[in-house]
C-alpha cells in the first residue's frame, strides 16, 4: 500500500501521530495504538521500516498513514501535520520519540555531529510539538507526549549528544506545561522517562566505540515503553511518568547523590555500554540518512535474551490507587487486630 493510501478508519476514531515510528519504541507504540483501533500517522525517514511498521499497525487492528519525514526540518513536519489533519481528521495525540545520536567520548564527536543529533533529537521534538499545538490549541483539546529518558536528568559517559538533547527536551517540556496551565488550556503535555531498552538503535547508531554499543542494564523490551506511553497519553494530567525500576533508581540517585553517581558511572559507564564484540566497520549509521530505507530492523534489537517484557514498577505506577487502597485496608486490619488483642488482654 502506498503512502497515499491510509487504510480503514480507526475503530475508536482517534488520530494519533508517532514520530520515529519505523523502529524501536516508536514502532512498538504505533503498533500498540493500532491494537486499540486508532488511526496512526507514522513519521520517520526509512521507507522500508515505515512500510512494515504500517503493515503491523493494520494487522493489529488500526489504520495507518506512513509519512517519510525528517523531523529535523520543521517545514516537513508542518506539511505532514497539515496532511494528517486533511486526510485523517483532527489529531488527538502526538507522540514525539524520534532521535539520532553518536556513541563516542565528547572529544571524538564532531561539531556538525552534535548539531545534527540536536536537530533530530531535540529540535525534532520542538517541531513536532509546534505542529501539534498549531492544530490543537484552536480546538482547545489534544495531548502531546514527549518520550524522554532517565538520561533527561542524568548524563552518562559516551552519550553526551543524546543526554544533552534529552535535558533540553525536559526543560522545553516544563516551560510548555507551565504556559498551558497559565492559559487554562485544554491541551495537555506530559513526558515519559524510559530505561535502557532493546531497540535497533544499537545496531544502526553512529558509533566510534571499539566494541558494539549496548543498552545500560537492566534492559526492557520496547513494548514495556509502549505501555507506559499509552498510559501517559490516557493520563496527561501527570507532568511525567517513570518507566522501569532502573529509571526510578537513577532519578532518585541523581536527586540525592549526584556526585556519587558521577564516580560510579566513571567506573562502570564505559564497560557497561559495550558488548564483548568488536564494532564492525560496516555497521550502519543513521545520523545523516536512514538505516532502514531498504532494510527493516523491526522494534527489537539484539538483546532479546536479556530484555524483560514486564516492569513491576510500571504496573505499580499504573495501579497506585489500588495499592493505596490495599495498603489502607491492610493497615486498618492490623489496627483492628491490635485493638482486639488489647481489649482481650484487658
Short mmCIF file of C-alpha atoms in Angstrom, two decimals:
data_model
loop_
_atom_site.label_atom_id
_atom_site.label_comp_id
_atom_site.label_asym_id
_atom_site.label_seq_id
_atom_site.Cartn_x
_atom_site.Cartn_y
_atom_site.Cartn_z
CA UNK A 1 0.00 0.00 0.00
CA UNK A 2 1.39 3.42 -0.93
CA UNK A 3 1.78 6.38 1.36
CA UNK A 4 -1.28 7.92 -0.29
CA UNK A 5 -3.47 5.06 0.96
CA UNK A 6 -4.30 5.37 4.63
CA UNK A 7 -6.41 2.21 5.06
CA UNK A 8 -9.62 1.89 7.04
CA UNK A 9 -10.60 4.35 9.75
CA UNK A 10 -9.65 3.54 13.32
CA UNK A 11 -12.42 1.91 15.34
CA UNK A 12 -12.20 4.45 18.14
CA UNK A 13 -11.93 7.42 15.82
CA UNK A 14 -8.72 8.64 17.49
CA UNK A 15 -5.99 10.05 15.26
CA UNK A 16 -2.51 9.53 16.71
CA UNK A 17 0.84 10.74 15.37
CA UNK A 18 4.02 8.87 16.30
CA UNK A 19 7.42 10.16 15.22
CA UNK A 20 10.34 7.75 14.94
CA UNK A 21 7.73 5.11 14.13
CA UNK A 22 9.80 2.87 11.86
CA UNK A 23 11.71 1.15 14.66
CA UNK A 24 12.20 0.63 18.36
CA UNK A 25 9.94 2.41 20.85
CA UNK A 26 8.14 4.40 18.15
CA UNK A 27 7.26 1.24 16.26
CA UNK A 28 6.06 -0.60 19.35
CA UNK A 29 3.99 2.45 20.31
CA UNK A 30 2.40 2.78 16.88
CA UNK A 31 1.51 -0.92 16.95
CA UNK A 32 0.00 -0.59 20.43
CA UNK A 33 -2.19 2.32 19.37
CA UNK A 34 -3.21 0.29 16.33
CA UNK A 35 -4.30 -2.56 18.59
CA UNK A 36 -6.70 -0.09 20.23
CA UNK A 37 -8.22 0.70 16.84
CA UNK A 38 -6.58 4.08 16.41
CA UNK A 39 -5.71 5.69 13.10
CA UNK A 40 -1.94 6.13 13.31
CA UNK A 41 0.17 8.52 11.26
CA UNK A 42 3.70 7.11 11.29
CA UNK A 43 6.52 9.61 10.81
CA UNK A 44 10.13 8.53 10.14
CA UNK A 45 12.72 8.63 7.37
CA UNK A 46 13.26 4.99 6.39
CA UNK A 47 10.74 3.89 3.78
CA UNK A 48 11.11 0.12 4.24
CA UNK A 49 10.84 0.39 8.03
CA UNK A 50 7.84 2.68 7.67
CA UNK A 51 6.07 0.34 5.27
CA UNK A 52 6.47 -2.66 7.55
CA UNK A 53 5.50 -0.65 10.63
CA UNK A 54 2.33 0.49 8.87
CA UNK A 55 1.54 -3.13 7.97
CA UNK A 56 1.87 -4.08 11.66
CA UNK A 57 -0.50 -1.29 12.72
CA UNK A 58 -3.09 -2.55 10.24
CA UNK A 59 -2.56 -6.17 11.30
CA UNK A 60 -3.10 -5.10 14.91
CA UNK A 61 -6.48 -3.61 14.03
CA UNK A 62 -5.79 0.05 13.30
CA UNK A 63 -5.35 2.24 10.24
CA UNK A 64 -2.00 3.61 9.13
CA UNK A 65 -0.63 6.52 7.15
CA UNK A 66 3.17 6.23 6.76
CA UNK A 67 4.95 9.50 6.01
CA UNK A 68 8.64 9.81 5.16
CA UNK A 69 9.68 12.94 7.08
CA UNK A 70 12.91 14.30 8.56
CA UNK A 71 11.79 15.75 11.91
CA UNK A 72 14.89 17.96 11.92
CA UNK A 73 13.22 20.01 9.15
CA UNK A 74 10.29 21.98 10.54
CA UNK A 75 8.80 22.58 7.10
CA UNK A 76 8.50 18.83 6.52
CA UNK A 77 6.90 18.33 9.94
CA UNK A 78 4.40 21.16 9.36
CA UNK A 79 3.48 19.78 5.96
CA UNK A 80 2.99 16.30 7.45
CA UNK A 81 0.72 17.65 10.21
CA UNK A 82 -1.42 19.51 7.65
CA UNK A 83 -1.72 16.38 5.54
CA UNK A 84 -2.68 14.26 8.54
CA UNK A 85 -5.42 16.69 9.54
CA UNK A 86 -6.65 16.88 5.95
CA UNK A 87 -6.69 13.13 5.27
CA UNK A 88 -7.32 11.58 8.68
CA UNK A 89 -9.03 14.25 10.76
CA UNK A 90 -8.21 16.13 13.98
CA UNK A 91 -5.05 14.96 15.72
CA UNK A 92 -5.90 13.75 19.23
CA UNK A 93 -2.45 12.56 20.37
CA UNK A 94 1.03 13.48 19.17
CA UNK A 95 3.91 11.30 20.43
CA UNK A 96 7.48 12.59 19.93
CA UNK A 97 10.04 9.78 20.08
CA UNK A 98 12.33 10.20 17.03
CA UNK A 99 16.03 10.58 17.74
CA UNK A 100 19.53 10.07 16.43
CA UNK A 101 22.83 10.24 18.27
CA UNK A 102 26.52 9.39 18.39
CA UNK A 103 28.19 6.93 20.75
CA UNK A 104 31.65 8.34 21.48
CA UNK A 105 33.62 10.33 24.05
CA UNK A 106 32.95 14.08 23.88
CA UNK A 107 36.27 14.83 22.20
CA UNK A 108 35.54 12.34 19.39
CA UNK A 109 32.17 13.82 18.38
CA UNK A 110 32.46 16.38 15.59
CA UNK A 111 30.66 19.76 15.89
CA UNK A 112 28.45 19.00 12.90
CA UNK A 113 27.51 15.68 14.51
CA UNK A 114 26.45 17.42 17.72
CA UNK A 115 24.42 19.81 15.56
CA UNK A 116 22.71 17.03 13.62
CA UNK A 117 21.90 14.98 16.75
CA UNK A 118 20.45 18.11 18.34
CA UNK A 119 18.37 18.90 15.25
CA UNK A 120 16.77 15.47 15.29
CA UNK A 121 16.58 14.59 18.98
CA UNK A 122 15.78 17.99 20.49
CA UNK A 123 14.51 20.22 17.69
CA UNK A 124 12.58 17.29 16.23
CA UNK A 125 10.52 17.30 19.43
CA UNK A 126 10.13 21.08 19.24
CA UNK A 127 9.00 20.90 15.61
CA UNK A 128 6.51 18.14 16.37
CA UNK A 129 5.17 19.98 19.40
CA UNK A 130 4.72 23.25 17.50
CA UNK A 131 2.93 21.45 14.66
CA UNK A 132 0.63 19.72 17.13
CA UNK A 133 -0.09 22.93 19.05
CA UNK A 134 -0.94 24.78 15.84
CA UNK A 135 -3.82 22.37 15.31
CA UNK A 136 -4.75 21.52 18.90
CA UNK A 137 -4.83 24.96 20.55
CA UNK A 138 -7.65 26.40 18.40
CA UNK A 139 -9.75 23.34 19.33
CA UNK A 140 -8.61 23.57 22.98
CA UNK A 141 -8.05 19.83 23.14
CA UNK A 142 -5.33 17.27 22.47
CA UNK A 143 -2.41 15.52 24.14
CA UNK A 144 1.33 15.77 23.45
CA UNK A 145 3.58 13.03 24.83
CA UNK A 146 7.32 13.68 24.97
CA UNK A 147 9.27 10.42 25.16
CA UNK A 148 12.22 11.07 27.43
CA UNK A 149 14.70 9.01 29.37
CA UNK A 150 16.34 8.74 32.74
CA UNK A 151 19.14 10.49 30.84
CA UNK A 152 16.96 13.62 30.67
CA UNK A 153 18.09 14.16 34.26
CA UNK A 154 21.33 12.17 34.48
CA UNK A 155 24.12 12.48 31.92
CA UNK A 156 26.30 9.42 31.35
CA UNK A 157 29.63 8.90 29.55
CA UNK A 158 29.75 8.18 25.81
CA UNK A 159 26.27 9.67 25.22
CA UNK A 160 26.84 13.42 25.53
CA UNK A 161 24.87 14.32 22.39
CA UNK A 162 21.86 12.25 23.45
CA UNK A 163 21.92 13.30 27.11
CA UNK A 164 22.20 16.98 26.20
CA UNK A 165 19.24 16.74 23.83
CA UNK A 166 17.11 14.90 26.40
CA UNK A 167 17.98 17.51 29.05
CA UNK A 168 16.87 20.17 26.57
CA UNK A 169 13.59 18.36 25.94
CA UNK A 170 12.98 18.22 29.69
CA UNK A 171 13.39 21.99 30.02
CA UNK A 172 11.24 22.62 26.95
CA UNK A 173 8.51 20.37 28.33
CA UNK A 174 8.48 22.10 31.70
CA UNK A 175 8.21 25.55 30.09
CA UNK A 176 5.41 24.42 27.78
CA UNK A 177 3.49 22.77 30.60
CA UNK A 178 3.62 25.94 32.71
CA UNK A 179 2.34 28.02 29.78
CA UNK A 180 -0.55 25.63 29.11
CA UNK A 181 -1.51 25.72 32.78
CA UNK A 182 -1.31 29.53 32.78
CA UNK A 183 -3.62 29.69 29.77
CA UNK A 184 -6.00 27.14 31.33
CA UNK A 185 -5.66 25.30 28.04
CA UNK A 186 -7.46 22.07 27.30
CA UNK A 187 -4.29 20.85 25.56
CA UNK A 188 -2.20 18.60 27.79
CA UNK A 189 1.53 17.81 27.72
CA UNK A 190 3.24 15.02 29.61
CA UNK A 191 6.63 13.26 29.47
CA UNK A 192 7.63 9.62 29.82
CA UNK A 193 11.09 8.80 31.21
CA UNK A 194 12.39 5.46 29.92
CA UNK A 195 15.09 2.95 30.98
CA UNK A 196 17.57 1.02 28.84
CA UNK A 197 15.67 -0.69 26.01
CA UNK A 198 16.27 -3.45 23.49
CA UNK A 199 15.87 -1.40 20.29
CA UNK A 200 17.68 -1.36 16.93
CA UNK A 201 19.48 1.88 17.78
CA UNK A 202 22.49 -0.11 18.97
CA UNK A 203 22.68 -1.71 15.53
CA UNK A 204 22.36 1.44 13.46
CA UNK A 205 23.58 4.31 15.63
CA UNK A 206 26.77 6.15 14.66
CA UNK A 207 29.50 4.85 16.95
CA UNK A 208 33.21 5.37 17.46
CA UNK A 209 33.47 2.89 20.31
CA UNK A 210 35.93 0.00 19.90
CA UNK A 211 33.16 -2.51 20.65
CA UNK A 212 29.48 -2.67 19.76
CA UNK A 213 27.27 -0.35 21.87
CA UNK A 214 24.60 -1.80 24.11
CA UNK A 215 21.84 -0.50 26.43
CA UNK A 216 22.56 0.10 30.09
CA UNK A 217 21.30 -2.86 32.13
CA UNK A 218 18.71 -3.85 33.18
CA UNK A 219 17.21 -3.96 29.70
CA UNK A 220 13.50 -3.83 28.88
CA UNK A 221 11.62 -4.65 25.70
CA UNK A 222 10.20 -1.68 23.74
CA UNK A 223 6.67 -2.94 24.40
CA UNK A 224 7.17 -2.02 28.08
CA UNK A 225 7.90 1.55 26.99
CA UNK A 226 4.89 1.49 24.66
CA UNK A 227 2.57 0.54 27.53
CA UNK A 228 3.94 3.44 29.54
CA UNK A 229 3.44 5.84 26.63
CA UNK A 230 -0.17 4.76 26.05
CA UNK A 231 -0.89 5.16 29.74
CA UNK A 232 0.65 8.63 29.67
CA UNK A 233 -1.50 9.56 26.66
CA UNK A 234 -4.56 8.47 28.65
CA UNK A 235 -3.40 10.28 31.82
CA UNK A 236 -1.73 13.51 30.59
CA UNK A 237 -2.58 15.42 33.76
CA UNK A 238 0.58 13.97 35.34
CA UNK A 239 3.64 16.08 34.47
CA UNK A 240 5.73 12.95 33.83
CA UNK A 241 5.68 9.18 34.07
CA UNK A 242 8.59 6.91 35.03
CA UNK A 243 9.01 3.50 33.39
CA UNK A 244 11.22 0.80 34.93
CA UNK A 245 12.78 0.33 38.32
CA UNK A 246 16.18 1.41 36.98
CA UNK A 247 14.69 4.74 35.90
CA UNK A 248 13.37 5.33 39.40
CA UNK A 249 16.73 4.40 40.94
CA UNK A 250 18.62 6.67 38.54
CA UNK A 251 16.37 9.68 39.08
CA UNK A 252 16.41 9.29 42.85
CA UNK A 253 20.18 8.78 42.82
CA UNK A 254 20.66 11.94 40.77
CA UNK A 255 18.47 13.89 43.18
CA UNK A 256 20.13 12.77 46.38
CA UNK A 257 23.68 11.69 45.45
CA UNK A 258 24.76 13.12 42.07
CA UNK A 259 28.46 13.20 43.00
CA UNK A 260 28.38 9.54 43.93
CA UNK A 261 26.73 8.76 40.60
CA UNK A 262 29.50 10.66 38.79
CA UNK A 263 32.11 8.37 40.32
CA UNK A 264 30.06 5.22 39.83
CA UNK A 265 29.46 5.97 36.14
CA UNK A 266 33.12 6.90 35.63
CA UNK A 267 33.99 3.36 36.77
CA UNK A 268 31.17 1.43 35.06
CA UNK A 269 29.80 3.57 32.22
CA UNK A 270 32.37 2.67 29.57
CA UNK A 271 32.33 -1.10 30.03
CA UNK A 272 28.61 -1.23 30.74
CA UNK A 273 27.70 0.33 27.39
CA UNK A 274 29.74 -2.01 25.19
CA UNK A 275 29.42 -5.67 24.32
CA UNK A 276 32.35 -8.08 24.07
CA UNK A 277 32.27 -7.92 20.25
CA UNK A 278 34.43 -5.58 18.20
CA UNK A 279 32.50 -2.99 16.24
CA UNK A 280 32.26 -3.77 12.55
CA UNK A 281 33.33 -1.01 10.13
CA UNK A 282 30.27 -1.98 8.06
CA UNK A 283 27.82 -1.12 10.84
CA UNK A 284 25.01 1.14 9.56
CA UNK A 285 24.94 4.79 10.56
CA UNK A 286 21.59 6.59 10.65
CA UNK A 287 22.79 10.04 11.71
CA UNK A 288 22.69 11.60 8.26
CA UNK A 289 20.47 9.17 6.38
CA UNK A 290 18.06 6.42 7.49
CA UNK A 291 19.42 2.92 8.00
CA UNK A 292 16.05 1.32 7.28
CA UNK A 293 15.34 2.69 3.80
CA UNK A 294 15.87 -0.74 2.24
CA UNK A 295 16.08 -3.00 5.27
CA UNK A 296 13.55 -3.35 8.08
CA UNK A 297 15.04 -3.66 11.58
CA UNK A 298 11.76 -4.03 13.45
CA UNK A 299 11.06 -2.90 17.01
CA UNK A 300 13.55 -5.17 18.81
CA UNK A 301 17.31 -5.00 18.90
CA UNK A 302 19.84 -7.77 19.53
CA UNK A 303 19.28 -8.21 23.27
CA UNK A 304 16.12 -10.33 23.42
CA UNK A 305 17.91 -12.90 25.57
CA UNK A 306 18.25 -10.47 28.49
CA UNK A 307 15.42 -7.99 27.91
CA UNK A 308 12.41 -8.10 30.23
CA UNK A 309 8.91 -7.83 28.80
CA UNK A 310 7.44 -6.59 32.07
CA UNK A 311 8.09 -3.95 34.69
CA UNK A 312 6.65 -4.30 38.18
CA UNK A 313 7.38 -0.62 38.78
CA UNK A 314 5.26 0.31 35.75
CA UNK A 315 2.41 -1.87 36.97
CA UNK A 316 2.62 -0.28 40.41
CA UNK A 317 2.67 3.20 38.87
CA UNK A 318 -0.46 2.45 36.88
CA UNK A 319 -2.24 0.96 39.89
CA UNK A 320 -1.15 3.33 42.66
CA UNK A 321 -4.78 3.95 43.63
CA UNK A 322 -5.41 0.24 44.09
CA UNK A 323 -2.15 -0.20 46.01
CA UNK A 324 -3.04 2.73 48.27
CA UNK A 325 -6.47 1.24 48.94
CA UNK A 326 -4.96 -2.17 49.67
CA UNK A 327 -2.38 -0.56 51.95
CA UNK A 328 -5.07 1.39 53.79
CA UNK A 329 -7.20 -1.73 54.20
CA UNK A 330 -4.21 -3.72 55.42
CA UNK A 331 -3.30 -1.01 57.92
CA UNK A 332 -6.89 -0.90 59.14
CA UNK A 333 -6.94 -4.67 59.54
CA UNK A 334 -3.70 -4.62 61.52
CA UNK A 335 -5.05 -1.82 63.69
CA UNK A 336 -8.30 -3.65 64.32
CA UNK A 337 -6.43 -6.83 65.23
CA UNK A 338 -4.15 -4.93 67.62
CA UNK A 339 -7.13 -3.20 69.24
CA UNK A 340 -8.93 -6.51 69.68
CA UNK A 341 -5.89 -8.03 71.34
CA UNK A 342 -5.62 -5.07 73.68
CA UNK A 343 -9.28 -5.48 74.68
CA UNK A 344 -8.89 -9.20 75.17
CA UNK A 345 -5.74 -8.68 77.19
CA UNK A 346 -7.58 -6.12 79.37
#
